[in-house]
Short mmCIF file of C-alpha atoms in Angstrom, two decimals:
data_model
loop_
_atom_site.label_atom_id
_atom_site.label_comp_id
_atom_site.label_asym_id
_atom_site.label_seq_id
_atom_site.Cartn_x
_atom_site.Cartn_y
_atom_site.Cartn_z
CA MET W 1178 0.25 23.96 -12.96
CA THR W 1179 2.70 26.95 -11.62
CA PRO W 1180 6.02 26.80 -11.14
CA LEU W 1181 7.25 27.23 -7.82
CA SER W 1182 10.27 28.28 -6.58
CA LEU W 1183 12.46 27.02 -4.36
CA SER W 1184 15.25 28.38 -1.23
CA VAL W 1185 17.11 25.87 1.50
CA GLU W 1186 18.70 28.54 4.19
CA GLY W 1187 21.37 27.30 6.71
CA LEU W 1188 20.10 23.78 6.37
CA THR W 1189 21.73 21.05 8.49
CA LYS W 1190 21.56 17.62 8.98
CA SER W 1191 23.64 15.27 11.02
CA PHE W 1192 22.86 11.14 11.95
CA GLY W 1193 24.59 10.16 15.01
CA GLY W 1194 28.10 11.85 15.29
CA LEU W 1195 27.68 12.07 11.85
CA SER W 1196 27.41 15.61 10.15
CA VAL W 1197 25.69 14.96 5.93
CA ILE W 1198 24.26 18.54 5.37
CA ARG W 1199 25.77 21.34 7.01
CA ASP W 1200 24.58 25.00 6.53
CA LEU W 1201 23.20 24.80 3.00
CA SER W 1202 21.70 27.47 1.56
CA PHE W 1203 20.82 27.60 -1.71
CA THR W 1204 17.84 29.15 -4.30
CA VAL W 1205 16.16 27.12 -7.33
CA PRO W 1206 14.74 29.94 -9.17
CA ALA W 1207 10.47 29.46 -10.50
CA GLY W 1208 10.91 27.75 -14.06
CA SER W 1209 14.52 27.10 -13.79
CA ALA W 1210 16.51 23.51 -14.37
CA THR W 1211 18.33 23.74 -11.89
CA ALA W 1212 21.19 20.56 -11.03
CA LEU W 1213 22.66 19.99 -7.54
CA ILE W 1214 26.21 17.94 -8.20
CA GLY W 1215 28.89 16.30 -6.07
CA PRO W 1216 30.73 13.66 -5.41
CA ASN W 1217 29.22 10.35 -3.60
CA GLY W 1218 28.05 10.94 -0.72
CA ALA W 1219 28.19 14.72 -0.80
CA GLY W 1220 24.37 15.19 0.66
CA LYS W 1221 22.38 15.20 -2.24
CA SER W 1222 20.15 12.76 -1.84
CA THR W 1223 20.13 13.46 2.01
CA ALA W 1224 18.79 17.29 0.70
CA PHE W 1225 16.05 15.53 -1.46
CA ASN W 1226 14.69 13.96 1.88
CA LEU W 1227 15.19 16.97 3.42
CA ILE W 1228 12.92 19.18 0.86
CA THR W 1229 10.81 16.46 0.84
CA GLY W 1230 10.10 15.77 4.34
CA VAL W 1231 11.26 11.77 4.37
CA TYR W 1232 13.72 13.73 7.14
CA ARG W 1233 13.63 16.50 9.79
CA PRO W 1234 16.60 19.30 9.06
CA ASP W 1235 18.22 20.11 12.76
CA ALA W 1236 18.02 23.87 11.50
CA GLY W 1237 18.04 25.78 8.98
CA ARG W 1238 14.62 26.68 7.01
CA ILE W 1239 13.02 25.40 3.62
CA ARG W 1240 10.83 27.44 1.89
CA LEU W 1241 8.42 26.62 -1.15
CA GLY W 1242 7.24 29.67 -3.45
CA GLY W 1243 8.09 32.19 -0.51
CA LYS W 1244 6.11 29.44 1.82
CA ASP W 1245 7.87 28.14 5.39
CA ILE W 1246 7.66 24.01 4.27
CA THR W 1247 9.91 23.38 7.69
CA GLY W 1248 7.60 21.67 9.44
CA THR W 1249 4.77 20.59 7.17
CA PRO W 1250 5.00 17.04 7.83
CA SER W 1251 6.02 14.56 3.94
CA ARG W 1252 2.74 13.66 3.14
CA ARG W 1253 1.24 16.97 2.55
CA ARG W 1254 4.12 18.43 1.06
CA ILE W 1255 3.14 16.69 -2.39
CA GLY W 1256 0.37 18.40 -2.09
CA LEU W 1257 1.75 21.73 -1.74
CA GLY W 1258 3.39 20.58 -5.09
CA ILE W 1259 7.13 19.01 -4.39
CA ALA W 1260 7.14 15.58 -5.84
CA ARG W 1261 9.95 13.49 -6.36
CA ASN W 1262 11.69 10.17 -8.49
CA PHE W 1263 13.60 8.09 -6.62
CA GLN W 1264 17.30 6.87 -7.22
CA ASN W 1265 16.12 3.61 -6.84
CA ILE W 1266 13.40 3.57 -8.40
CA ARG W 1267 10.96 2.56 -5.92
CA LEU W 1268 8.02 1.36 -7.85
CA MET W 1269 5.08 -1.31 -6.27
CA PRO W 1270 6.87 -3.87 -8.35
CA HIS W 1271 3.46 -6.15 -7.93
CA LEU W 1272 1.09 -3.31 -9.80
CA SER W 1273 0.64 -2.33 -13.00
CA VAL W 1274 2.27 0.56 -14.53
CA LEU W 1275 -0.96 2.23 -14.79
CA GLU W 1276 -1.44 1.32 -11.03
CA ASN W 1277 1.57 2.46 -10.14
CA LEU W 1278 0.26 5.64 -12.41
CA LEU W 1279 -3.27 6.25 -10.37
CA VAL W 1280 -0.57 5.81 -7.01
CA GLY W 1281 1.41 8.81 -8.25
CA GLN W 1282 -2.57 10.65 -8.94
CA HIS W 1283 -3.04 10.27 -4.86
CA VAL W 1284 -2.82 13.30 -3.85
CA ARG W 1285 -5.73 15.04 -6.09
CA ALA W 1286 -7.74 12.24 -5.93
CA GLY W 1287 -7.80 11.52 -2.47
CA GLY W 1288 -11.98 12.00 -2.19
CA LEU W 1289 -13.71 10.03 -0.05
CA ILE W 1290 -16.35 9.40 -3.55
CA ASP W 1291 -12.75 9.17 -5.42
CA LEU W 1292 -10.95 6.48 -3.00
CA LEU W 1293 -14.74 4.78 -3.47
CA THR W 1294 -15.02 5.02 -7.02
CA PRO W 1295 -14.62 1.01 -8.71
CA TYR W 1296 -12.18 2.25 -11.36
CA ARG W 1297 -10.92 -0.51 -12.56
CA LEU W 1298 -14.72 -1.83 -13.45
CA LEU W 1299 -14.35 1.39 -15.37
CA PRO W 1300 -12.04 1.30 -18.32
CA LYS W 1301 -12.91 4.74 -19.59
CA HIS W 1302 -12.24 6.38 -16.37
CA ARG W 1303 -10.81 9.91 -16.56
CA TRP W 1304 -8.13 8.96 -13.91
CA ARG W 1305 -6.76 5.78 -15.88
CA ALA W 1306 -7.16 7.87 -18.86
CA GLU W 1307 -4.82 11.27 -17.61
CA ALA W 1308 -2.05 8.25 -16.70
CA LEU W 1309 -2.23 6.46 -20.05
CA ALA W 1310 -2.01 9.64 -21.68
CA ALA W 1311 0.90 10.71 -19.92
CA LEU W 1312 1.98 6.86 -20.29
CA ALA W 1313 1.30 7.79 -24.54
CA GLU W 1314 3.68 11.16 -24.00
CA CYS W 1315 6.64 9.22 -23.16
CA GLY W 1316 5.71 6.48 -26.02
CA LEU W 1317 5.39 4.54 -22.90
CA GLU W 1318 1.59 3.33 -23.51
CA ARG W 1319 2.30 -0.12 -24.65
CA HIS W 1320 3.49 -0.92 -21.04
CA ALA W 1321 0.36 0.11 -19.34
CA ALA W 1322 -1.09 -3.52 -18.61
CA GLU W 1323 2.28 -4.74 -17.29
CA ARG W 1324 3.55 -5.82 -13.96
CA VAL W 1325 6.33 -3.28 -13.20
CA GLN W 1326 8.45 -6.74 -11.36
CA GLY W 1327 9.47 -7.67 -15.10
CA LEU W 1328 10.01 -4.89 -16.67
CA PRO W 1329 13.79 -3.65 -17.75
CA TYR W 1330 15.28 -1.08 -15.90
CA GLY W 1331 15.21 1.76 -18.43
CA ILE W 1332 11.56 1.52 -18.79
CA ARG W 1333 11.21 1.72 -15.07
CA LYS W 1334 13.30 4.33 -14.77
CA ARG W 1335 11.41 6.70 -16.61
CA ILE W 1336 7.86 5.12 -15.21
CA ASP W 1337 9.08 6.48 -11.79
CA VAL W 1338 9.13 10.53 -13.10
CA VAL W 1339 5.96 9.73 -14.71
CA ARG W 1340 4.72 8.86 -12.00
CA ALA W 1341 6.29 11.58 -9.74
CA THR W 1342 4.49 14.06 -12.47
CA LEU W 1343 1.15 13.03 -11.87
CA SER W 1344 0.54 14.86 -8.65
CA ARG W 1345 0.59 18.31 -11.43
CA PRO W 1346 3.74 19.21 -9.22
CA GLY W 1347 5.44 23.34 -9.26
CA LEU W 1348 8.73 21.21 -8.33
CA LEU W 1349 9.62 18.48 -9.59
CA LEU W 1350 13.03 16.57 -7.74
CA LEU W 1351 15.09 13.99 -9.94
CA ASP W 1352 17.14 12.12 -8.32
CA GLU W 1353 19.64 10.68 -11.22
CA PRO W 1354 17.16 10.81 -13.70
CA ALA W 1355 19.81 9.90 -16.35
CA ALA W 1356 21.52 7.12 -14.38
CA GLY W 1357 21.26 3.68 -16.54
CA LEU W 1358 19.83 5.07 -19.72
CA ASN W 1359 20.76 4.18 -22.99
CA PRO W 1360 21.64 6.70 -25.44
CA THR W 1361 17.91 6.39 -26.92
CA GLU W 1362 16.00 6.80 -23.49
CA THR W 1363 18.30 9.89 -22.56
CA GLN W 1364 17.13 11.30 -25.85
CA ALA W 1365 13.20 10.46 -24.80
CA LEU W 1366 14.29 11.75 -21.15
CA HIS W 1367 15.58 15.03 -22.22
CA ARG W 1368 12.44 15.49 -24.47
CA HIS W 1369 10.09 14.61 -21.99
CA LEU W 1370 12.09 17.07 -19.12
CA ASP W 1371 11.62 19.92 -22.35
CA MET W 1372 7.90 19.23 -22.03
CA LEU W 1373 7.46 19.21 -18.19
CA ARG W 1374 9.57 22.84 -18.42
CA ALA W 1375 7.02 23.99 -21.15
CA ARG W 1376 4.04 23.48 -18.70
CA GLY W 1377 5.58 25.30 -15.84
CA MET W 1378 7.54 23.08 -13.54
CA THR W 1379 10.75 23.98 -11.80
CA LEU W 1380 13.10 20.42 -12.16
CA LEU W 1381 15.88 20.74 -8.98
CA ILE W 1382 17.87 17.24 -10.43
CA VAL W 1383 20.78 15.21 -8.83
CA GLU W 1384 22.80 13.61 -11.42
CA HIS W 1385 26.37 12.90 -12.32
CA ASP W 1386 26.29 12.81 -16.07
CA MET W 1387 27.73 16.22 -16.98
CA HIS W 1388 26.26 16.43 -20.68
CA PHE W 1389 23.25 15.53 -19.01
CA VAL W 1390 23.37 18.57 -16.91
CA GLY W 1391 24.88 20.82 -19.64
CA ARG W 1392 21.84 19.88 -21.35
CA THR W 1393 19.25 20.60 -18.92
CA CYS W 1394 20.38 22.59 -16.29
CA GLY W 1395 21.12 26.56 -16.80
CA HIS W 1396 22.24 26.47 -12.74
CA VAL W 1397 24.07 24.38 -10.88
CA VAL W 1398 24.72 23.99 -7.68
CA VAL W 1399 27.65 21.66 -6.66
CA LEU W 1400 28.09 20.05 -2.82
CA ASN W 1401 31.19 18.87 -1.14
CA PHE W 1402 30.77 16.47 2.25
CA GLY W 1403 27.64 18.27 3.09
CA GLU W 1404 28.52 22.23 2.00
CA LYS W 1405 27.73 24.13 -0.97
CA ILE W 1406 31.20 24.59 -2.66
CA ALA W 1407 30.05 26.38 -5.86
CA GLU W 1408 27.41 27.60 -7.71
CA GLY W 1409 26.80 29.19 -10.99
CA SER W 1410 26.62 27.96 -14.79
CA LEU W 1411 28.27 24.29 -16.04
CA ALA W 1412 31.19 26.59 -17.36
CA GLU W 1413 31.42 28.16 -14.12
CA VAL W 1414 31.39 25.76 -11.57
CA GLN W 1415 33.10 23.70 -14.00
CA ARG W 1416 36.36 26.26 -13.56
CA ASP W 1417 36.40 26.46 -10.11
CA PRO W 1418 38.99 25.10 -8.85
CA LEU W 1419 37.66 23.89 -5.27
CA VAL W 1420 34.99 22.61 -7.55
CA ARG W 1421 38.16 20.35 -9.82
CA GLU W 1422 39.66 19.24 -6.16
CA ALA W 1423 36.59 17.88 -4.86
CA TYR W 1424 35.88 16.09 -7.91
CA LEU W 1425 39.96 14.75 -9.07
CA GLY W 1426 40.95 15.01 -5.45
CA GLY W 1427 44.12 16.89 -4.66
CA MET W 1428 45.93 16.23 -8.20
CA ALA W 1429 44.37 19.46 -9.30
CA ALA W 1430 45.17 21.92 -6.55
CA MET T 152 -30.13 -30.31 -0.71
CA THR T 153 -29.44 -32.58 2.07
CA ALA T 154 -28.97 -30.51 5.35
CA TYR T 155 -24.82 -32.69 5.51
CA GLN T 156 -24.34 -29.98 2.66
CA THR T 157 -26.38 -26.85 3.98
CA GLY T 158 -24.31 -27.15 7.23
CA LEU T 159 -20.92 -27.13 5.15
CA LEU T 160 -22.29 -24.28 2.72
CA VAL T 161 -22.89 -22.51 5.94
CA ILE T 162 -19.83 -23.12 7.87
CA LEU T 163 -18.32 -22.26 4.54
CA ALA T 164 -19.38 -18.99 4.66
CA LEU T 165 -18.79 -18.26 7.87
CA ASN T 166 -14.85 -18.99 6.70
CA VAL T 167 -15.26 -17.26 3.70
CA LEU T 168 -16.00 -14.22 6.30
CA GLY T 169 -13.24 -14.84 8.12
CA ALA T 170 -11.13 -14.56 5.58
CA PHE T 171 -11.65 -11.34 4.69
CA ALA T 172 -11.47 -9.99 8.26
CA VAL T 173 -7.82 -11.34 7.88
CA TYR T 174 -7.50 -9.74 3.88
CA LEU T 175 -8.41 -6.71 4.77
CA PRO T 176 -5.79 -4.89 6.86
CA LEU T 177 -2.98 -7.89 5.35
CA SER T 178 -3.75 -5.87 1.89
CA ALA T 179 -2.14 -3.24 3.39
CA GLY T 180 0.49 -5.43 5.44
CA GLN T 181 -1.17 -5.93 8.60
CA LEU T 182 -1.37 -9.54 9.72
CA ASN T 183 -4.06 -9.59 12.78
CA LEU T 184 -3.60 -12.75 14.67
CA GLY T 185 -6.75 -12.04 17.24
CA ILE T 186 -9.24 -12.41 14.48
CA ALA T 187 -11.04 -15.06 16.47
CA GLY T 188 -11.52 -12.36 19.58
CA PHE T 189 -13.05 -9.46 17.11
CA MET T 190 -15.62 -12.46 15.89
CA ALA T 191 -16.02 -13.28 19.85
CA VAL T 192 -17.13 -10.15 20.33
CA GLY T 193 -19.12 -9.69 17.58
CA ALA T 194 -21.41 -12.71 18.83
CA TYR T 195 -21.69 -12.05 22.34
CA ALA T 196 -22.98 -8.59 21.28
CA ALA T 197 -25.21 -9.86 19.11
CA ALA T 198 -26.10 -12.49 21.00
CA TRP T 199 -27.14 -9.92 24.24
CA LEU T 200 -29.00 -7.95 22.75
CA GLY T 201 -30.82 -10.21 20.72
CA ASN T 202 -31.56 -11.68 24.63
CA GLU T 203 -31.68 -9.10 26.73
CA GLN T 204 -32.78 -6.03 24.89
CA GLY T 205 -34.89 -7.69 22.15
CA TRP T 206 -33.56 -6.91 19.37
CA GLY T 207 -34.27 -8.62 16.57
CA ALA T 208 -31.97 -10.83 14.35
CA THR T 209 -30.90 -7.94 11.68
CA ALA T 210 -30.07 -5.29 14.33
CA ALA T 211 -28.29 -7.44 16.32
CA ILE T 212 -25.63 -8.76 13.93
CA ALA T 213 -25.25 -5.09 12.79
CA ALA T 214 -24.18 -4.41 16.25
CA GLY T 215 -22.12 -7.12 16.58
CA GLY T 216 -20.30 -6.08 13.51
CA GLY T 217 -20.46 -2.60 14.93
CA ALA T 218 -19.71 -3.46 18.37
CA ALA T 219 -16.46 -5.42 16.96
CA ALA T 220 -15.57 -2.25 14.86
CA LEU T 221 -15.63 -0.03 17.93
CA VAL T 222 -13.43 -2.32 19.81
CA ALA T 223 -11.14 -2.07 16.96
CA CYS T 224 -10.44 1.49 16.41
CA ALA T 225 -10.44 1.83 19.81
CA VAL T 226 -7.33 -0.05 19.76
CA ALA T 227 -5.85 0.61 16.67
CA VAL T 228 -3.81 3.50 17.47
CA PRO T 229 -1.73 1.52 19.78
CA ILE T 230 -1.94 -1.53 18.16
CA LEU T 231 -1.13 -0.21 14.64
CA ARG T 232 2.37 1.48 16.47
CA THR T 233 4.00 -1.79 16.01
CA HIS T 234 5.31 -3.70 13.10
CA GLY T 235 5.85 -6.88 11.34
CA ILE T 236 6.12 -9.61 13.62
CA TYR T 237 5.15 -7.50 17.10
CA LEU T 238 1.69 -6.70 15.14
CA ALA T 239 0.77 -9.99 14.83
CA LEU T 240 1.88 -10.54 18.53
CA ALA T 241 -0.09 -8.10 19.90
CA THR T 242 -3.19 -8.77 17.60
CA PHE T 243 -2.63 -12.54 19.22
CA ALA T 244 -2.74 -11.48 22.72
CA LEU T 245 -5.72 -9.16 22.21
CA GLY T 246 -7.36 -12.08 20.55
CA GLN T 247 -6.40 -14.24 23.95
CA VAL T 248 -7.30 -11.00 25.85
CA ILE T 249 -10.91 -10.78 24.47
CA THR T 250 -11.77 -14.41 24.95
CA ALA T 251 -10.48 -14.52 28.49
CA VAL T 252 -12.62 -11.90 29.39
CA PHE T 253 -15.78 -13.13 27.95
CA LEU T 254 -14.75 -16.80 29.66
CA ASN T 255 -14.91 -14.37 33.31
CA LEU T 256 -17.95 -12.80 32.16
CA GLU T 257 -20.94 -13.99 34.27
CA PRO T 258 -24.32 -12.00 32.74
CA VAL T 259 -22.87 -13.81 29.16
CA GLY T 260 -22.56 -17.25 30.61
CA ALA T 261 -18.81 -17.25 31.59
CA ALA T 262 -17.23 -20.30 31.17
CA ALA T 263 -20.79 -22.58 30.83
CA GLY T 264 -21.87 -20.95 27.31
CA TYR T 265 -24.61 -18.14 26.56
CA PRO T 266 -27.79 -19.50 24.95
CA VAL T 267 -28.92 -17.74 21.92
CA THR T 268 -32.98 -17.37 22.15
CA GLU T 269 -32.80 -15.25 18.27
CA HIS T 270 -32.08 -17.64 15.12
CA ILE T 271 -31.72 -17.18 11.96
CA GLY T 272 -31.64 -20.18 9.24
CA PRO T 273 -29.04 -20.71 6.37
CA ALA T 274 -30.31 -18.29 3.61
CA ALA T 275 -29.57 -15.48 5.69
CA VAL T 276 -26.29 -16.44 6.77
CA LEU T 277 -25.59 -17.29 2.75
CA LEU T 278 -26.95 -13.89 2.05
CA THR T 279 -25.59 -11.81 3.93
CA THR T 280 -22.12 -13.43 2.60
CA LEU T 281 -22.91 -13.10 -0.65
CA GLY T 282 -23.52 -9.14 0.28
CA VAL T 283 -19.97 -8.77 2.21
CA ALA T 284 -18.49 -10.55 -0.71
CA ALA T 285 -19.84 -8.67 -3.62
CA LEU T 286 -19.16 -5.75 -1.61
CA VAL T 287 -15.79 -6.95 -0.52
CA LEU T 288 -14.88 -7.34 -4.30
CA LEU T 289 -16.04 -3.86 -5.28
CA LEU T 290 -13.92 -2.39 -2.77
CA SER T 291 -10.80 -4.51 -4.10
CA CYS T 292 -11.90 -2.19 -7.26
CA THR T 293 -10.74 1.01 -5.66
CA ARG T 294 -8.75 3.67 -4.36
CA PHE T 295 -9.09 2.25 -1.25
CA ALA T 296 -7.73 -1.01 -1.85
CA LEU T 297 -4.68 0.17 -4.44
CA CYS T 298 -3.83 2.57 -1.19
CA LEU T 299 -3.74 -0.69 1.17
CA THR T 300 -1.83 -2.36 -1.47
CA ALA T 301 0.75 0.49 -2.02
CA ILE T 302 0.95 1.06 1.82
CA ARG T 303 1.97 -2.95 2.07
CA SER T 304 4.36 -2.26 -0.99
CA ASP T 305 6.27 1.13 0.13
CA ALA T 306 4.76 2.99 3.39
CA VAL T 307 7.81 5.63 2.39
CA VAL T 308 6.26 5.89 -0.53
CA ALA T 309 3.15 6.32 -0.12
CA ASP T 310 3.86 9.11 2.33
CA LEU T 311 4.79 11.12 -0.12
CA MET T 312 2.20 10.44 -2.72
CA GLY T 313 0.37 11.87 0.28
CA MET T 314 -1.71 9.36 1.47
CA PRO T 315 -3.35 9.38 5.29
CA VAL T 316 -1.26 5.69 5.88
CA ARG T 317 -2.34 5.41 9.47
CA ALA T 318 -5.67 6.26 8.86
CA LEU T 319 -5.97 3.83 5.88
CA LYS T 320 -4.21 1.39 8.26
CA VAL T 321 -6.75 1.83 10.64
CA ALA T 322 -9.99 1.78 8.20
CA ALA T 323 -8.50 -1.74 6.90
CA PHE T 324 -8.05 -3.11 10.54
CA THR T 325 -11.09 -1.84 11.36
CA LEU T 326 -13.93 -3.07 8.40
CA GLY T 327 -11.74 -5.97 8.85
CA ALA T 328 -13.06 -6.49 12.44
CA ALA T 329 -16.10 -5.11 11.40
CA ILE T 330 -16.27 -8.58 9.01
CA ALA T 331 -15.45 -10.49 11.51
CA GLY T 332 -17.96 -9.34 14.07
CA LEU T 333 -20.87 -9.94 11.79
CA SER T 334 -19.09 -13.48 11.15
CA GLY T 335 -19.22 -13.74 14.74
CA GLY T 336 -22.89 -12.52 15.06
CA LEU T 337 -24.14 -15.02 12.26
CA TYR T 338 -22.84 -17.81 13.51
CA ALA T 339 -23.87 -17.32 17.15
CA LEU T 340 -27.32 -16.24 15.96
CA HIS T 341 -28.15 -19.56 13.81
CA TYR T 342 -26.24 -21.64 16.22
CA ASN T 343 -28.31 -20.60 19.04
CA TYR T 344 -25.12 -21.37 21.36
CA VAL T 345 -21.89 -18.73 21.72
CA GLU T 346 -18.86 -20.12 24.62
CA ALA T 347 -15.36 -18.70 24.44
CA GLN T 348 -13.94 -21.35 24.00
CA HIS T 349 -14.68 -21.77 20.59
CA PHE T 350 -13.02 -18.23 19.40
CA GLY T 351 -9.53 -19.16 20.23
CA VAL T 352 -6.17 -19.50 18.80
CA MET T 353 -7.05 -22.35 16.22
CA LEU T 354 -10.15 -20.30 14.67
CA SER T 355 -7.46 -17.26 14.51
CA THR T 356 -5.10 -19.01 12.92
CA TYR T 357 -7.45 -21.39 10.35
CA THR T 358 -8.79 -18.10 9.47
CA VAL T 359 -5.38 -16.63 9.06
CA LEU T 360 -4.14 -19.55 6.59
CA TYR T 361 -6.72 -19.57 4.97
CA VAL T 362 -5.89 -16.40 3.35
CA LEU T 363 -1.66 -17.16 3.31
CA LEU T 364 -2.85 -20.24 1.09
CA GLY T 365 -5.30 -18.45 -0.76
CA GLY T 366 -3.11 -16.15 -1.68
CA THR T 367 -2.94 -12.59 -0.58
CA ARG T 368 -2.81 -10.36 -3.84
CA SER T 369 -6.17 -10.87 -4.53
CA VAL T 370 -9.26 -10.71 -3.23
CA TRP T 371 -10.44 -14.42 -4.77
CA GLY T 372 -7.58 -15.73 -2.91
CA PRO T 373 -9.32 -15.59 0.98
CA ILE T 374 -12.16 -17.60 -0.69
CA LEU T 375 -9.96 -19.70 -2.23
CA GLY T 376 -8.72 -20.38 0.56
CA ALA T 377 -11.26 -21.12 2.61
CA ALA T 378 -13.58 -22.96 0.11
CA PHE T 379 -10.11 -24.77 0.64
CA PHE T 380 -9.55 -25.21 4.07
CA THR T 381 -13.73 -26.23 4.55
CA LEU T 382 -14.31 -28.68 1.50
CA ILE T 383 -11.28 -31.02 1.59
CA PRO T 384 -11.50 -32.08 5.38
CA GLU T 385 -14.83 -33.15 4.03
CA LEU T 386 -13.76 -35.00 1.35
CA LEU T 387 -10.82 -36.76 3.38
CA ARG T 388 -13.68 -38.09 5.19
CA ALA T 389 -13.76 -41.34 4.12
CA SER T 390 -9.79 -41.71 5.03
CA ALA T 391 -11.44 -41.48 9.08
CA GLY T 392 -8.67 -40.65 12.06
CA TRP T 393 -5.88 -39.85 9.29
CA ARG T 394 -8.04 -36.98 7.48
CA TYR T 395 -6.32 -34.46 9.53
CA ALA T 396 -2.74 -35.48 8.63
CA ILE T 397 -3.69 -35.98 5.18
CA PHE T 398 -4.52 -32.60 4.76
CA ALA T 399 -1.55 -31.13 6.75
CA LEU T 400 0.61 -32.91 4.36
CA LEU T 401 -1.54 -31.41 1.46
CA VAL T 402 -1.19 -27.64 2.91
CA ILE T 403 2.99 -27.99 3.62
CA LEU T 404 2.74 -29.70 -0.83
CA PHE T 405 0.44 -26.57 -1.39
CA MET T 406 2.88 -24.20 0.26
CA ALA T 407 5.81 -25.40 -1.55
CA TRP T 408 4.33 -25.58 -5.03
CA ARG T 409 3.12 -22.06 -4.63
CA PRO T 410 4.49 -20.34 -1.73
CA ALA T 411 2.88 -17.09 -2.19
CA GLY T 412 -0.51 -18.72 -2.09
CA LEU T 413 -3.15 -19.86 -4.40
CA LEU T 414 -3.73 -16.94 -7.02
CA THR T 415 -0.99 -14.74 -7.78
CA GLY T 416 -1.90 -12.55 -10.06
CA GLY T 417 -5.19 -11.75 -9.28
CA LEU T 418 -7.92 -13.35 -10.94
CA ARG T 419 -8.02 -12.10 -14.82
CA LEU T 420 -11.87 -12.47 -15.86
CA PRO T 421 -12.73 -13.03 -19.29
CA TRP T 422 -13.94 -9.30 -19.79
CA ARG T 423 -10.96 -7.57 -17.76
CA ARG T 424 -8.54 -9.42 -20.06
CA ARG T 425 -9.87 -8.08 -23.00
CA ALA T 426 -10.26 -4.54 -21.49
CA ALA T 427 -6.65 -4.92 -20.58
CA GLU T 428 -5.66 -5.59 -24.05
CA GLU T 429 -7.39 -3.07 -25.39
CA THR T 430 -5.51 -0.58 -23.61
CA PRO T 431 -3.68 0.89 -25.57
#
């Protein structure tokens, strides 16, 4: 996989009269790990939904690896190299872990022959083998045959991330991947993300945990009320008075 | 085997086909309440092609399936714009429209019914059903079935994963209709008589109940549900007039006991279980 850059320019989105994203511009260099941070309601998840095409922007452009994808339908974007997890873990609860991962592979296995191969009768099939290997890399292989429904939160959270990687994206969007994980699981997630970057994935991460951001992301974009208020290294943005005010209210000003 | 048993087996086979016809779109989250309409299209098409065009039984029945698929494909685009209960209502209305059309269509006998000259025996019905069942079972082991489940579970995620949600829904709806048409064709040529009234609301309702009662999460559910619905009323024959009351009570009890259908976890075949355990 080739790392892909992302740039958004003048992105604007409102729902009814509520302006959620206003004239947002930032760039995620190819191969970097960039964090998108900001208080609750700052528009981070909406930005993800605009980048992946769940919502159409009212104005502005989105470029992936230099290519304008603003008008590309959501379903085609994963094929261009964008994949994402979901803040609220949208795995298919009635399916096994393995089947959920096969869903994540779909974009590479959507041809008619792949669609009609009875993989469930073929335990050694390459799609299964690949999904199992991806699970094994994260130490989660023992859950492969289990139904997602009954699994603990932290494991489901991590499987949601694994599923997002199975399309082999050049840009991976992670919405609060560490939220709700215990320290051991967080360490494992760090190792996983390091591995993905080493393989050439650009990461754009929404995260509230600043230790996590500091450990993984070299570049930070700060949103507040749908606007970018700061950009730079974590240390730089933490010194920024606008950022301090956004997080601490009027107290720091 | 007595004639009674053979007759019962044929009814079971036709009901299993009907149940598959409902199950396929339902596995993608679409409840088709007008399945009898698609059976009627298959039955009349097969009957007419045999009677008027001199088609052989095999070709006529296959064309019955094809005709129902064509109708489904044509209406799928507008009808699949609706969701949930509205989709059920739209398919219900469609089934009624189709039946009403045949009830008034003079070239196929209208309300007087339509005798069919071509005949097939019980063996042909049973073999065709076995063939279709094998194909549906095989299909349930593919990514196609996985995609349908994904769409039912979360259509937004299915779309973001790159699945052509609309096309897959149309495919499931059409495939279900094709099976319904096939069962209609078999019905027409086996009983040598078609009348529009047979393909009414009750037939659609019962067919949906096979699937809901049997379970919608596994392809064995519709088979089990159809078998239950076909055989239990027969076993209750001794109770004469009370059998439908007892049967209805049984259905209620079953739904209370297993609200998601008789089968919920998929059938774990012995070799599948071993395969699952081998998985590291």
